[in-house]
Amino acid sequence: MDPDFYQDCMAALETVIDPELGIDIVNLGLIYDLFYDGQGSLLVRMTLTTMGCPLQDIIMDSVDYAFKDMDRVERLKVDLVWVPAWTTDRLSRYARIALGIR
């Protein structure tokens, strides 16, 4: 994936806010990988902060909505994975400050 398109995808994902924490899923470190086939299909490999997250459907719908205006993304698949497990080590500096974590 070219770097500009990757940045556009990450910017789109930054619009997806975890409703409980009030921080976007990129800064929370929930995005593990992006794969684009060059022909319109984008795979987002991501996790959630906890298994059985009660807001999973809202977050997944928000990810789908984030790409609705991106012409290069005709088909989106979200692969929700649990390995490796999410930890606070994945938080960005911004998220650490916002959540009061050192």
mmCIF file with all atom_site columns, C-alpha atoms in Angstrom, residues 29-86:
data_model
loop_
_atom_site.group_PDB
_atom_site.id
_atom_site.type_symbol
_atom_site.label_atom_id
_atom_site.label_alt_id
_atom_site.label_comp_id
_atom_site.label_asym_id
_atom_site.label_entity_id
_atom_site.label_seq_id
_atom_site.pdbx_PDB_ins_code
_atom_site.Cartn_x
_atom_site.Cartn_y
_atom_site.Cartn_z
_atom_site.occupancy
_atom_site.B_iso_or_equiv
_atom_site.pdbx_formal_charge
_atom_site.auth_seq_id
_atom_site.auth_comp_id
_atom_site.auth_asym_id
_atom_site.auth_atom_id
_atom_site.pdbx_PDB_model_num
ATOM 1  C CA . GLY A 1 29 ? -3.559  1.014   19.501 1.00 0.00 ? 29 GLY A CA 1
ATOM 2  C CA . LEU A 1 30 ? -6.438  -1.154  18.307 1.00 0.00 ? 30 LEU A CA 1
ATOM 3  C CA . ILE A 1 31 ? -5.336  -1.177  14.651 1.00 0.00 ? 31 ILE A CA 1
ATOM 4  C CA . TYR A 1 32 ? -2.831  -3.967  13.982 1.00 0.00 ? 32 TYR A CA 1
ATOM 5  C CA . ASP A 1 33 ? -2.567  -4.022  10.163 1.00 0.00 ? 33 ASP A CA 1
ATOM 6  C CA . LEU A 1 34 ? -4.053  -2.685  6.960  1.00 0.00 ? 34 LEU A CA 1
ATOM 7  C CA . PHE A 1 35 ? -3.929  -4.660  3.731  1.00 0.00 ? 35 PHE A CA 1
ATOM 8  C CA . TYR A 1 36 ? -5.019  -3.239  0.383  1.00 0.00 ? 36 TYR A CA 1
ATOM 9  C CA . ASP A 1 37 ? -5.126  -5.362  -2.756 1.00 0.00 ? 37 ASP A CA 1
ATOM 10 C CA . GLY A 1 38 ? -4.888  -2.409  -5.144 1.00 0.00 ? 38 GLY A CA 1
ATOM 11 C CA . GLN A 1 39 ? -8.266  -3.301  -6.631 1.00 0.00 ? 39 GLN A CA 1
ATOM 12 C CA . GLY A 1 40 ? -10.670 -1.840  -4.096 1.00 0.00 ? 40 GLY A CA 1
ATOM 13 C CA . SER A 1 41 ? -10.514 -4.349  -1.236 1.00 0.00 ? 41 SER A CA 1
ATOM 14 C CA . LEU A 1 42 ? -9.223  -3.186  2.136  1.00 0.00 ? 42 LEU A CA 1
ATOM 15 C CA . LEU A 1 43 ? -8.701  -5.477  5.103  1.00 0.00 ? 43 LEU A CA 1
ATOM 16 C CA . VAL A 1 44 ? -8.429  -3.884  8.534  1.00 0.00 ? 44 VAL A CA 1
ATOM 17 C CA . ARG A 1 45 ? -6.960  -6.198  11.148 1.00 0.00 ? 45 ARG A CA 1
ATOM 18 C CA . MET A 1 46 ? -7.783  -4.872  14.595 1.00 0.00 ? 46 MET A CA 1
ATOM 19 C CA . THR A 1 47 ? -8.677  -5.767  18.137 1.00 0.00 ? 47 THR A CA 1
ATOM 20 C CA . LEU A 1 48 ? -10.716 -4.323  20.977 1.00 0.00 ? 48 LEU A CA 1
ATOM 21 C CA . THR A 1 49 ? -9.639  -3.503  24.500 1.00 0.00 ? 49 THR A CA 1
ATOM 22 C CA . THR A 1 50 ? -11.583 -6.482  25.875 1.00 0.00 ? 50 THR A CA 1
ATOM 23 C CA . MET A 1 51 ? -13.176 -9.632  24.523 1.00 0.00 ? 51 MET A CA 1
ATOM 24 C CA . GLY A 1 52 ? -16.930 -9.380  24.601 1.00 0.00 ? 52 GLY A CA 1
ATOM 25 C CA . CYS A 1 53 ? -16.831 -5.590  24.465 1.00 0.00 ? 53 CYS A CA 1
ATOM 26 C CA . PRO A 1 54 ? -20.486 -4.502  24.719 1.00 0.00 ? 54 PRO A CA 1
ATOM 27 C CA . LEU A 1 55 ? -19.853 -1.722  22.186 1.00 0.00 ? 55 LEU A CA 1
ATOM 28 C CA . GLN A 1 56 ? -18.275 -3.971  19.551 1.00 0.00 ? 56 GLN A CA 1
ATOM 29 C CA . ASP A 1 57 ? -21.120 -3.501  17.068 1.00 0.00 ? 57 ASP A CA 1
ATOM 30 C CA . ILE A 1 58 ? -21.002 0.284   17.381 1.00 0.00 ? 58 ILE A CA 1
ATOM 31 C CA . ILE A 1 59 ? -17.247 0.349   16.830 1.00 0.00 ? 59 ILE A CA 1
ATOM 32 C CA . MET A 1 60 ? -17.445 -2.023  13.849 1.00 0.00 ? 60 MET A CA 1
ATOM 33 C CA . ASP A 1 61 ? -20.231 0.061   12.269 1.00 0.00 ? 61 ASP A CA 1
ATOM 34 C CA . SER A 1 62 ? -18.147 3.193   12.830 1.00 0.00 ? 62 SER A CA 1
ATOM 35 C CA . VAL A 1 63 ? -15.142 1.608   11.089 1.00 0.00 ? 63 VAL A CA 1
ATOM 36 C CA . ASP A 1 64 ? -17.346 0.777   8.118  1.00 0.00 ? 64 ASP A CA 1
ATOM 37 C CA . TYR A 1 65 ? -18.751 4.321   8.070  1.00 0.00 ? 65 TYR A CA 1
ATOM 38 C CA . ALA A 1 66 ? -15.249 5.848   8.221  1.00 0.00 ? 66 ALA A CA 1
ATOM 39 C CA . PHE A 1 67 ? -14.496 4.486   4.742  1.00 0.00 ? 67 PHE A CA 1
ATOM 40 C CA . LYS A 1 68 ? -17.808 5.303   3.057  1.00 0.00 ? 68 LYS A CA 1
ATOM 41 C CA . ASP A 1 69 ? -16.420 8.316   1.168  1.00 0.00 ? 69 ASP A CA 1
ATOM 42 C CA . MET A 1 70 ? -13.089 6.780   0.145  1.00 0.00 ? 70 MET A CA 1
ATOM 43 C CA . ASP A 1 71 ? -13.358 6.017   -3.557 1.00 0.00 ? 71 ASP A CA 1
ATOM 44 C CA . ARG A 1 72 ? -10.438 3.570   -3.532 1.00 0.00 ? 72 ARG A CA 1
ATOM 45 C CA . VAL A 1 73 ? -12.172 1.387   -0.927 1.00 0.00 ? 73 VAL A CA 1
ATOM 46 C CA . GLU A 1 74 ? -14.976 -0.519  -2.621 1.00 0.00 ? 74 GLU A CA 1
ATOM 47 C CA . ARG A 1 75 ? -14.963 -3.497  -0.268 1.00 0.00 ? 75 ARG A CA 1
ATOM 48 C CA . LEU A 1 76 ? -14.035 -3.370  3.405  1.00 0.00 ? 76 LEU A CA 1
ATOM 49 C CA . LYS A 1 77 ? -13.434 -6.339  5.648  1.00 0.00 ? 77 LYS A CA 1
ATOM 50 C CA . VAL A 1 78 ? -12.657 -6.007  9.341  1.00 0.00 ? 78 VAL A CA 1
ATOM 51 C CA . ASP A 1 79 ? -10.780 -8.928  10.827 1.00 0.00 ? 79 ASP A CA 1
ATOM 52 C CA . LEU A 1 80 ? -11.263 -8.764  14.589 1.00 0.00 ? 80 LEU A CA 1
ATOM 53 C CA . VAL A 1 81 ? -8.387  -10.616 16.260 1.00 0.00 ? 81 VAL A CA 1
ATOM 54 C CA . TRP A 1 82 ? -7.471  -11.363 19.863 1.00 0.00 ? 82 TRP A CA 1
ATOM 55 C CA . VAL A 1 83 ? -3.845  -12.425 19.425 1.00 0.00 ? 83 VAL A CA 1
ATOM 56 C CA . PRO A 1 84 ? -1.773  -10.606 20.321 1.00 0.00 ? 84 PRO A CA 1
ATOM 57 C CA . ALA A 1 85 ? -3.963  -9.385  23.147 1.00 0.00 ? 85 ALA A CA 1
ATOM 58 C CA . TRP A 1 86 ? -4.312  -5.646  23.501 1.00 0.00 ? 86 TRP A CA 1
#
